Amino acid sequence: MALLLFMSIFFHHTLDAQQLPASVRYASGRKVMKDLSTILSPEGIQESFEAPIGGLKQWVSVRGQDSSNPVILFVHGGPASPLAPVSWIFQRPLEEYFTVVQYDQRASGKTYRINDTTGLGATIRVQNYVNDAVELATYLCKKYHKKKVILAGHSWGTIVAMNAALQRPDLFYAYVGIGQAINVMENEKLSFEFGVKEATRLKNDTALKEMATIAPYPGNQPVTRERIIIARKWPQYYGGLAAYRTEPNYFYSAPYLSPEYSPEDVPAIDSGSLFTLDRVMAEFLATDFNHVKSFPIPVFMFMGRHDYTTPSEPANRWINTVKAPYKKGIWFEHASHLIPLEEPGKFLVSLVEYVRPLAIK
């Protein structure tokens, strides 16, 4: 599932463990990151703004060394886990080849913070997220004088982005699914089975007893937030979120070093997650793209070999059978769910070698 389901588990204890205010602890690091990330090229773009998308002010970051490069629009995971505040870890090299657009979706991060939430809850529907992505892509084409953009989705964002590509293929040169969700209930089953398998292999009785409280999972019982938290805990502990790591602490602390986020912005990530998850849960769990037998634009699946947050095998099966103008599945052998952060080199090379040429013909 999306990252904020897990961030909300760990985020509070991470904050509680600290002594000094974040504004003090990370101030010097943020200054360095801001200096390092400043784009000085005369042909470059570096701007952040509130775009009027979907009846809201949605926060958008646009960065690139050369405005003539193709635009790539990232649709982040979660729900409500913006990629922008951690993008400084991997994004700078991408900006040599693309104009990179990150945005905080409705009720996510800075977008959550800058909008009145009165009445916002009723709009937390998958189709509204899809419409937002389409509207933003249209907005970007007009603003930056582009015919189309490249569309990339991560985790929860693959649900939004794939639907956007199917709805308006004319707007996109290609679609890149990173940690792609094909059938969410199948993913839940595969993830849980991996946790049980690893706990059995390593004789972790504590894990086995805890997972037994929700077995069979997902089974015929409602998939509640409480059951998901237990179901995700041990697969992630065994590297299903970040390969070879029991917990990617760097990921949870990274927003405090972001040049794009102030220390006061960071708590909005957690707040947006809590606001969003229960409202979108039913639609999320009902996601199934197995009926999509043909895809209207070139499509790529970036798959982490160790991903048991959104297990990769359903995406691999789908990309091998779907009909498309061009398709390619790419395995990241040393990555789990956080591919851009875990294998940033291969992530860059794959986008430049396979995806960028489709936008510069």
Short mmCIF file of C-alpha atoms in Angstrom, two decimals:
data_model
loop_
_atom_site.label_atom_id
_atom_site.label_comp_id
_atom_site.label_asym_id
_atom_site.label_seq_id
_atom_site.Cartn_x
_atom_site.Cartn_y
_atom_site.Cartn_z
CA MET A 1 0.00 0.00 0.00
CA ALA A 2 1.02 3.50 -0.10
CA LEU A 3 3.81 4.92 1.92
CA LEU A 4 1.86 6.99 4.40
CA LEU A 5 0.22 3.94 5.87
CA PHE A 6 3.70 3.15 7.06
CA MET A 7 4.89 6.65 7.69
CA SER A 8 2.03 7.16 10.12
CA ILE A 9 3.17 4.09 12.07
CA PHE A 10 6.71 5.35 12.53
CA PHE A 11 6.45 9.10 12.22
CA HIS A 12 5.27 9.94 15.71
CA HIS A 13 7.89 7.94 17.58
CA THR A 14 10.57 9.45 15.34
CA LEU A 15 9.49 12.92 16.39
CA ASP A 16 9.14 12.01 20.05
CA ALA A 17 12.65 10.63 20.16
CA GLN A 18 14.16 14.00 19.33
CA GLN A 19 15.08 16.62 21.89
CA LEU A 20 15.55 19.85 19.98
CA PRO A 21 12.95 21.46 17.71
CA ALA A 22 13.33 20.39 14.09
CA SER A 23 13.85 24.00 13.03
CA VAL A 24 17.04 24.00 15.14
CA ARG A 25 18.27 20.46 14.47
CA TYR A 26 18.11 20.66 10.70
CA ALA A 27 18.71 24.38 10.08
CA SER A 28 22.35 24.15 9.00
CA GLY A 29 21.72 21.11 6.82
CA ARG A 30 18.82 22.84 5.09
CA LYS A 31 21.07 25.79 4.25
CA VAL A 32 23.57 23.45 2.60
CA MET A 33 20.86 21.61 0.68
CA LYS A 34 19.31 24.86 -0.51
CA ASP A 35 22.66 26.12 -1.75
CA LEU A 36 23.50 22.81 -3.42
CA SER A 37 20.13 22.50 -5.14
CA THR A 38 19.92 26.03 -6.51
CA ILE A 39 19.66 25.99 -10.30
CA LEU A 40 21.89 28.70 -11.76
CA SER A 41 21.72 27.78 -15.43
CA PRO A 42 20.29 30.67 -17.50
CA GLU A 43 18.18 28.13 -19.38
CA GLY A 44 16.96 26.50 -16.17
CA ILE A 45 13.68 26.48 -14.28
CA GLN A 46 13.31 26.55 -10.52
CA GLU A 47 9.95 27.63 -9.22
CA SER A 48 7.32 26.62 -6.72
CA PHE A 49 3.77 27.89 -6.80
CA GLU A 50 0.16 27.24 -5.84
CA ALA A 51 -1.67 26.04 -8.95
CA PRO A 52 -5.47 26.32 -9.14
CA ILE A 53 -6.21 22.64 -9.72
CA GLY A 54 -9.47 20.83 -8.93
CA GLY A 55 -10.96 23.79 -7.10
CA LEU A 56 -8.02 23.87 -4.66
CA LYS A 57 -4.62 25.47 -4.35
CA GLN A 58 -2.25 22.58 -5.10
CA TRP A 59 1.42 23.09 -4.36
CA VAL A 60 3.71 22.47 -7.35
CA SER A 61 7.52 22.37 -7.66
CA VAL A 62 9.17 22.63 -11.07
CA ARG A 63 12.92 22.18 -11.51
CA GLY A 64 15.27 21.60 -14.43
CA GLN A 65 18.59 22.71 -15.89
CA ASP A 66 17.24 23.40 -19.37
CA SER A 67 13.67 24.41 -20.16
CA SER A 68 13.91 22.71 -23.57
CA ASN A 69 14.05 19.29 -21.89
CA PRO A 70 10.93 17.11 -21.69
CA VAL A 71 8.65 17.61 -18.70
CA ILE A 72 8.15 14.62 -16.40
CA LEU A 73 5.26 14.77 -13.96
CA PHE A 74 5.53 12.62 -10.84
CA VAL A 75 2.36 11.47 -9.10
CA HIS A 76 3.37 10.57 -5.57
CA GLY A 77 2.33 7.69 -3.34
CA GLY A 78 0.57 7.55 -0.01
CA PRO A 79 -2.18 8.34 -0.20
CA ALA A 80 -0.85 11.69 1.01
CA SER A 81 2.88 10.87 1.00
CA PRO A 82 4.38 13.66 -1.12
CA LEU A 83 7.60 12.87 -2.92
CA ALA A 84 8.73 16.49 -3.10
CA PRO A 85 10.20 16.71 0.43
CA VAL A 86 12.42 13.65 -0.14
CA SER A 87 13.17 14.27 -3.81
CA TRP A 88 16.43 16.07 -2.97
CA ILE A 89 17.91 12.61 -2.31
CA PHE A 90 17.69 11.51 -5.96
CA GLN A 91 16.28 14.22 -8.21
CA ARG A 92 19.20 16.55 -8.98
CA PRO A 93 20.73 14.35 -11.75
CA LEU A 94 17.29 13.93 -13.34
CA GLU A 95 17.09 17.69 -13.71
CA GLU A 96 19.89 17.58 -16.30
CA TYR A 97 17.64 15.59 -18.65
CA PHE A 98 14.09 16.53 -17.64
CA THR A 99 12.09 19.39 -16.27
CA VAL A 100 10.86 17.60 -13.15
CA VAL A 101 7.46 18.41 -11.68
CA GLN A 102 6.42 17.32 -8.21
CA TYR A 103 3.09 18.26 -6.69
CA ASP A 104 1.40 17.62 -3.37
CA GLN A 105 -1.96 16.03 -4.14
CA ARG A 106 -5.20 17.15 -2.55
CA ALA A 107 -5.04 16.77 1.24
CA SER A 108 -1.31 15.99 1.01
CA GLY A 109 1.59 17.85 2.58
CA LYS A 110 1.74 21.52 1.72
CA THR A 111 -1.49 21.34 -0.28
CA TYR A 112 -3.21 20.12 2.88
CA ARG A 113 -1.69 22.96 4.85
CA ILE A 114 -2.61 25.81 2.49
CA ASN A 115 -6.28 24.85 2.00
CA ASP A 116 -9.33 25.08 4.20
CA THR A 117 -10.24 21.46 4.99
CA THR A 118 -13.93 22.29 5.50
CA GLY A 119 -15.73 20.18 2.94
CA LEU A 120 -12.47 18.73 1.63
CA GLY A 121 -13.19 15.27 3.02
CA ALA A 122 -16.06 14.70 0.61
CA THR A 123 -13.69 15.23 -2.32
CA ILE A 124 -11.28 12.45 -1.34
CA ARG A 125 -12.21 10.17 -4.22
CA VAL A 126 -9.95 8.44 -6.74
CA GLN A 127 -11.61 10.11 -9.71
CA ASN A 128 -10.94 13.56 -8.26
CA TYR A 129 -7.24 12.71 -7.93
CA VAL A 130 -7.26 11.50 -11.54
CA ASN A 131 -8.96 14.67 -12.72
CA ASP A 132 -6.39 16.72 -10.80
CA ALA A 133 -3.51 14.95 -12.55
CA VAL A 134 -5.10 15.50 -15.96
CA GLU A 135 -5.78 19.16 -15.19
CA LEU A 136 -2.24 19.69 -13.96
CA ALA A 137 -0.75 18.03 -17.05
CA THR A 138 -2.86 20.35 -19.24
CA TYR A 139 -1.74 23.33 -17.15
CA LEU A 140 1.93 22.36 -17.50
CA CYS A 141 1.69 21.93 -21.26
CA LYS A 142 0.27 25.41 -21.59
CA LYS A 143 2.61 27.08 -19.11
CA TYR A 144 5.81 25.53 -20.49
CA HIS A 145 4.76 25.34 -24.15
CA LYS A 146 4.89 21.55 -24.42
CA LYS A 147 2.77 19.27 -26.60
CA LYS A 148 2.76 16.52 -23.97
CA VAL A 149 4.48 15.44 -20.76
CA ILE A 150 5.89 12.16 -19.45
CA LEU A 151 3.77 10.73 -16.63
CA ALA A 152 5.23 8.74 -13.73
CA GLY A 153 3.35 7.29 -10.77
CA HIS A 154 4.68 5.76 -7.58
CA SER A 155 2.78 3.34 -5.32
CA TRP A 156 -0.69 4.84 -4.63
CA GLY A 157 0.20 7.33 -7.36
CA THR A 158 0.21 4.53 -9.93
CA ILE A 159 -3.53 4.15 -9.42
CA VAL A 160 -4.05 7.84 -10.08
CA ALA A 161 -1.55 8.09 -12.93
CA MET A 162 -2.56 4.95 -14.79
CA ASN A 163 -6.18 6.08 -14.76
CA ALA A 164 -5.08 9.51 -15.97
CA ALA A 165 -3.16 7.94 -18.86
CA LEU A 166 -6.16 5.83 -19.80
CA GLN A 167 -8.47 8.83 -19.54
CA ARG A 168 -6.34 11.30 -21.53
CA PRO A 169 -3.60 9.47 -23.47
CA ASP A 170 -3.25 12.48 -25.77
CA LEU A 171 -1.53 14.40 -22.94
CA PHE A 172 1.30 11.94 -22.32
CA TYR A 173 4.31 10.67 -24.25
CA ALA A 174 4.65 7.64 -21.97
CA TYR A 175 3.64 6.24 -18.59
CA VAL A 176 6.10 4.93 -16.00
CA GLY A 177 4.74 2.83 -13.12
CA ILE A 178 7.07 2.66 -10.10
CA GLY A 179 5.88 0.13 -7.54
CA GLN A 180 2.79 -0.34 -9.69
CA ALA A 181 -0.47 -1.48 -8.13
CA ILE A 182 -2.36 -3.84 -10.45
CA ASN A 183 -4.70 -5.69 -8.08
CA VAL A 184 -4.53 -4.34 -4.54
CA MET A 185 -6.14 -7.33 -2.83
CA GLU A 186 -3.68 -9.68 -4.52
CA ASN A 187 -0.88 -7.41 -3.32
CA GLU A 188 -2.19 -7.60 0.22
CA LYS A 189 -2.17 -11.40 0.08
CA LEU A 190 1.33 -11.64 -1.41
CA SER A 191 2.75 -9.16 1.07
CA PHE A 192 1.31 -10.99 4.05
CA GLU A 193 2.50 -14.37 2.76
CA PHE A 194 6.01 -12.98 2.43
CA GLY A 195 5.94 -11.78 6.04
CA VAL A 196 4.80 -15.17 7.30
CA LYS A 197 7.39 -16.97 5.18
CA GLU A 198 10.27 -14.85 6.45
CA ALA A 199 9.12 -14.98 10.08
CA THR A 200 8.85 -18.77 9.81
CA ARG A 201 12.27 -19.09 8.20
CA LEU A 202 13.86 -16.94 10.89
CA LYS A 203 11.83 -18.49 13.74
CA ASN A 204 10.37 -15.15 14.80
CA ASP A 205 7.61 -16.31 17.14
CA THR A 206 6.63 -12.75 18.05
CA ALA A 207 5.95 -11.90 14.42
CA LEU A 208 4.10 -15.15 13.78
CA LYS A 209 1.85 -14.68 16.80
CA GLU A 210 1.02 -11.12 15.80
CA MET A 211 0.25 -12.03 12.19
CA ALA A 212 -1.86 -14.97 13.37
CA THR A 213 -4.28 -12.48 14.96
CA ILE A 214 -5.41 -11.32 11.51
CA ALA A 215 -4.99 -14.58 9.56
CA PRO A 216 -6.15 -15.52 7.05
CA TYR A 217 -5.32 -12.19 5.49
CA PRO A 218 -6.96 -10.54 3.76
CA GLY A 219 -9.47 -13.41 3.95
CA ASN A 220 -13.17 -12.65 4.13
CA GLN A 221 -13.01 -10.10 6.94
CA PRO A 222 -13.05 -6.35 6.23
CA VAL A 223 -9.59 -4.96 5.53
CA THR A 224 -9.41 -2.24 8.15
CA ARG A 225 -6.60 0.19 8.87
CA GLU A 226 -5.81 -1.81 12.01
CA ARG A 227 -5.46 -5.08 10.09
CA ILE A 228 -3.35 -3.41 7.39
CA ILE A 229 -0.93 -2.02 9.96
CA ILE A 230 -0.27 -5.51 11.33
CA ALA A 231 -0.16 -7.04 7.84
CA ARG A 232 2.43 -4.49 6.70
CA LYS A 233 4.59 -4.39 9.78
CA TRP A 234 6.52 -7.62 9.30
CA PRO A 235 6.88 -7.67 5.50
CA GLN A 236 8.40 -4.20 5.83
CA TYR A 237 10.60 -5.32 8.71
CA TYR A 238 12.02 -7.98 6.41
CA GLY A 239 12.92 -5.47 3.69
CA GLY A 240 9.61 -5.21 1.85
CA LEU A 241 9.64 -1.40 2.01
CA ALA A 242 13.37 -0.70 1.71
CA ALA A 243 15.61 -3.58 0.63
CA TYR A 244 17.92 -4.94 3.32
CA ARG A 245 16.54 -2.49 5.91
CA THR A 246 14.14 -3.16 8.77
CA GLU A 247 13.15 0.48 8.71
CA PRO A 248 14.27 3.35 6.39
CA ASN A 249 14.73 5.99 9.07
CA TYR A 250 16.43 8.31 6.59
CA PHE A 251 13.21 8.44 4.58
CA TYR A 252 11.13 9.65 7.52
CA SER A 253 13.65 12.33 8.53
CA ALA A 254 14.56 13.50 5.00
CA PRO A 255 11.75 16.09 4.71
CA TYR A 256 13.41 18.15 7.44
CA LEU A 257 16.40 18.70 5.14
CA SER A 258 14.29 19.57 2.12
CA PRO A 259 14.89 22.99 0.57
CA GLU A 260 11.24 22.91 -0.50
CA TYR A 261 9.73 22.27 2.93
CA SER A 262 10.02 24.35 6.06
CA PRO A 263 10.12 22.52 9.42
CA GLU A 264 6.58 23.78 9.94
CA ASP A 265 5.43 22.12 6.71
CA VAL A 266 6.61 18.62 7.64
CA PRO A 267 3.90 17.76 10.21
CA ALA A 268 1.33 18.39 7.47
CA ILE A 269 2.48 15.13 5.86
CA ASP A 270 1.26 13.15 8.84
CA SER A 271 -1.89 15.26 9.18
CA GLY A 272 -2.77 14.78 5.54
CA SER A 273 -2.28 11.04 5.84
CA LEU A 274 -4.60 10.76 8.81
CA PHE A 275 -7.16 12.91 7.00
CA THR A 276 -7.02 10.84 3.81
CA LEU A 277 -6.52 7.15 4.51
CA ASP A 278 -9.89 6.06 5.83
CA ARG A 279 -11.74 8.19 3.29
CA VAL A 280 -10.08 6.54 0.29
CA MET A 281 -9.54 3.05 1.71
CA ALA A 282 -12.50 1.31 0.06
CA GLU A 283 -11.67 2.59 -3.41
CA PHE A 284 -8.00 1.79 -2.94
CA LEU A 285 -8.74 -1.81 -1.99
CA ALA A 286 -11.06 -2.22 -4.98
CA THR A 287 -8.33 -1.30 -7.48
CA ASP A 288 -7.88 -3.89 -10.23
CA PHE A 289 -6.22 -3.14 -13.56
CA ASN A 290 -6.24 -6.75 -14.75
CA HIS A 291 -9.08 -5.86 -17.11
CA VAL A 292 -6.77 -3.45 -18.97
CA LYS A 293 -5.58 -5.62 -21.86
CA SER A 294 -4.27 -2.82 -24.06
CA PHE A 295 -2.61 0.48 -23.21
CA PRO A 296 -2.81 3.50 -25.49
CA ILE A 297 0.72 4.91 -24.96
CA PRO A 298 4.19 3.49 -24.30
CA VAL A 299 4.27 1.96 -20.83
CA PHE A 300 7.09 1.02 -18.47
CA MET A 301 7.07 -0.91 -15.22
CA PHE A 302 9.91 -0.16 -12.78
CA MET A 303 9.86 -3.09 -10.35
CA GLY A 304 11.79 -3.61 -7.13
CA ARG A 305 12.89 -7.21 -6.74
CA HIS A 306 12.37 -7.01 -2.96
CA ASP A 307 9.15 -4.98 -3.00
CA TYR A 308 6.54 -6.49 -0.71
CA THR A 309 4.75 -3.22 -0.09
CA THR A 310 3.38 -3.34 -3.62
CA PRO A 311 4.65 -6.75 -4.73
CA SER A 312 6.14 -6.65 -8.21
CA GLU A 313 5.02 -9.97 -9.66
CA PRO A 314 1.48 -8.80 -10.62
CA ALA A 315 2.99 -5.81 -12.43
CA ASN A 316 5.48 -8.08 -14.19
CA ARG A 317 2.70 -10.40 -15.29
CA TRP A 318 0.64 -7.47 -16.54
CA ILE A 319 3.43 -5.82 -18.56
CA ASN A 320 4.24 -9.15 -20.20
CA THR A 321 0.68 -9.62 -21.47
CA VAL A 322 -0.63 -6.10 -22.18
CA LYS A 323 -0.66 -4.73 -25.72
CA ALA A 324 0.89 -1.28 -26.12
CA PRO A 325 2.73 0.83 -28.72
CA TYR A 326 5.85 0.08 -26.70
CA LYS A 327 6.31 -1.63 -23.35
CA LYS A 328 9.17 -2.61 -21.10
CA GLY A 329 9.52 -4.06 -17.62
CA ILE A 330 12.70 -3.13 -15.75
CA TRP A 331 13.79 -4.94 -12.59
CA PHE A 332 15.73 -3.16 -9.86
CA GLU A 333 17.57 -6.02 -8.22
CA HIS A 334 18.69 -4.16 -5.09
CA ALA A 335 15.54 -2.16 -4.47
CA SER A 336 12.26 -2.71 -2.73
CA HIS A 337 9.46 -0.12 -2.80
CA LEU A 338 11.55 3.08 -2.75
CA ILE A 339 13.23 2.58 -6.13
CA PRO A 340 14.22 6.21 -6.84
CA LEU A 341 15.97 6.42 -3.46
CA GLU A 342 17.39 2.90 -3.37
CA GLU A 343 18.80 2.68 -6.91
CA PRO A 344 18.95 6.31 -8.07
CA GLY A 345 21.65 5.57 -10.66
CA LYS A 346 19.72 2.88 -12.46
CA PHE A 347 16.54 4.93 -12.06
CA LEU A 348 18.20 7.85 -13.88
CA VAL A 349 19.77 5.69 -16.58
CA SER A 350 16.49 3.85 -17.24
CA LEU A 351 14.52 7.06 -17.65
CA VAL A 352 17.18 8.61 -19.90
CA GLU A 353 17.78 5.52 -22.03
CA TYR A 354 14.23 4.27 -22.51
CA VAL A 355 11.73 7.02 -21.70
CA ARG A 356 13.29 10.35 -22.65
CA PRO A 357 13.76 9.48 -26.36
CA LEU A 358 9.99 9.08 -26.73
CA ALA A 359 9.55 12.74 -25.81
CA ILE A 360 12.22 14.23 -28.07
CA LYS A 361 11.43 12.63 -31.41
#
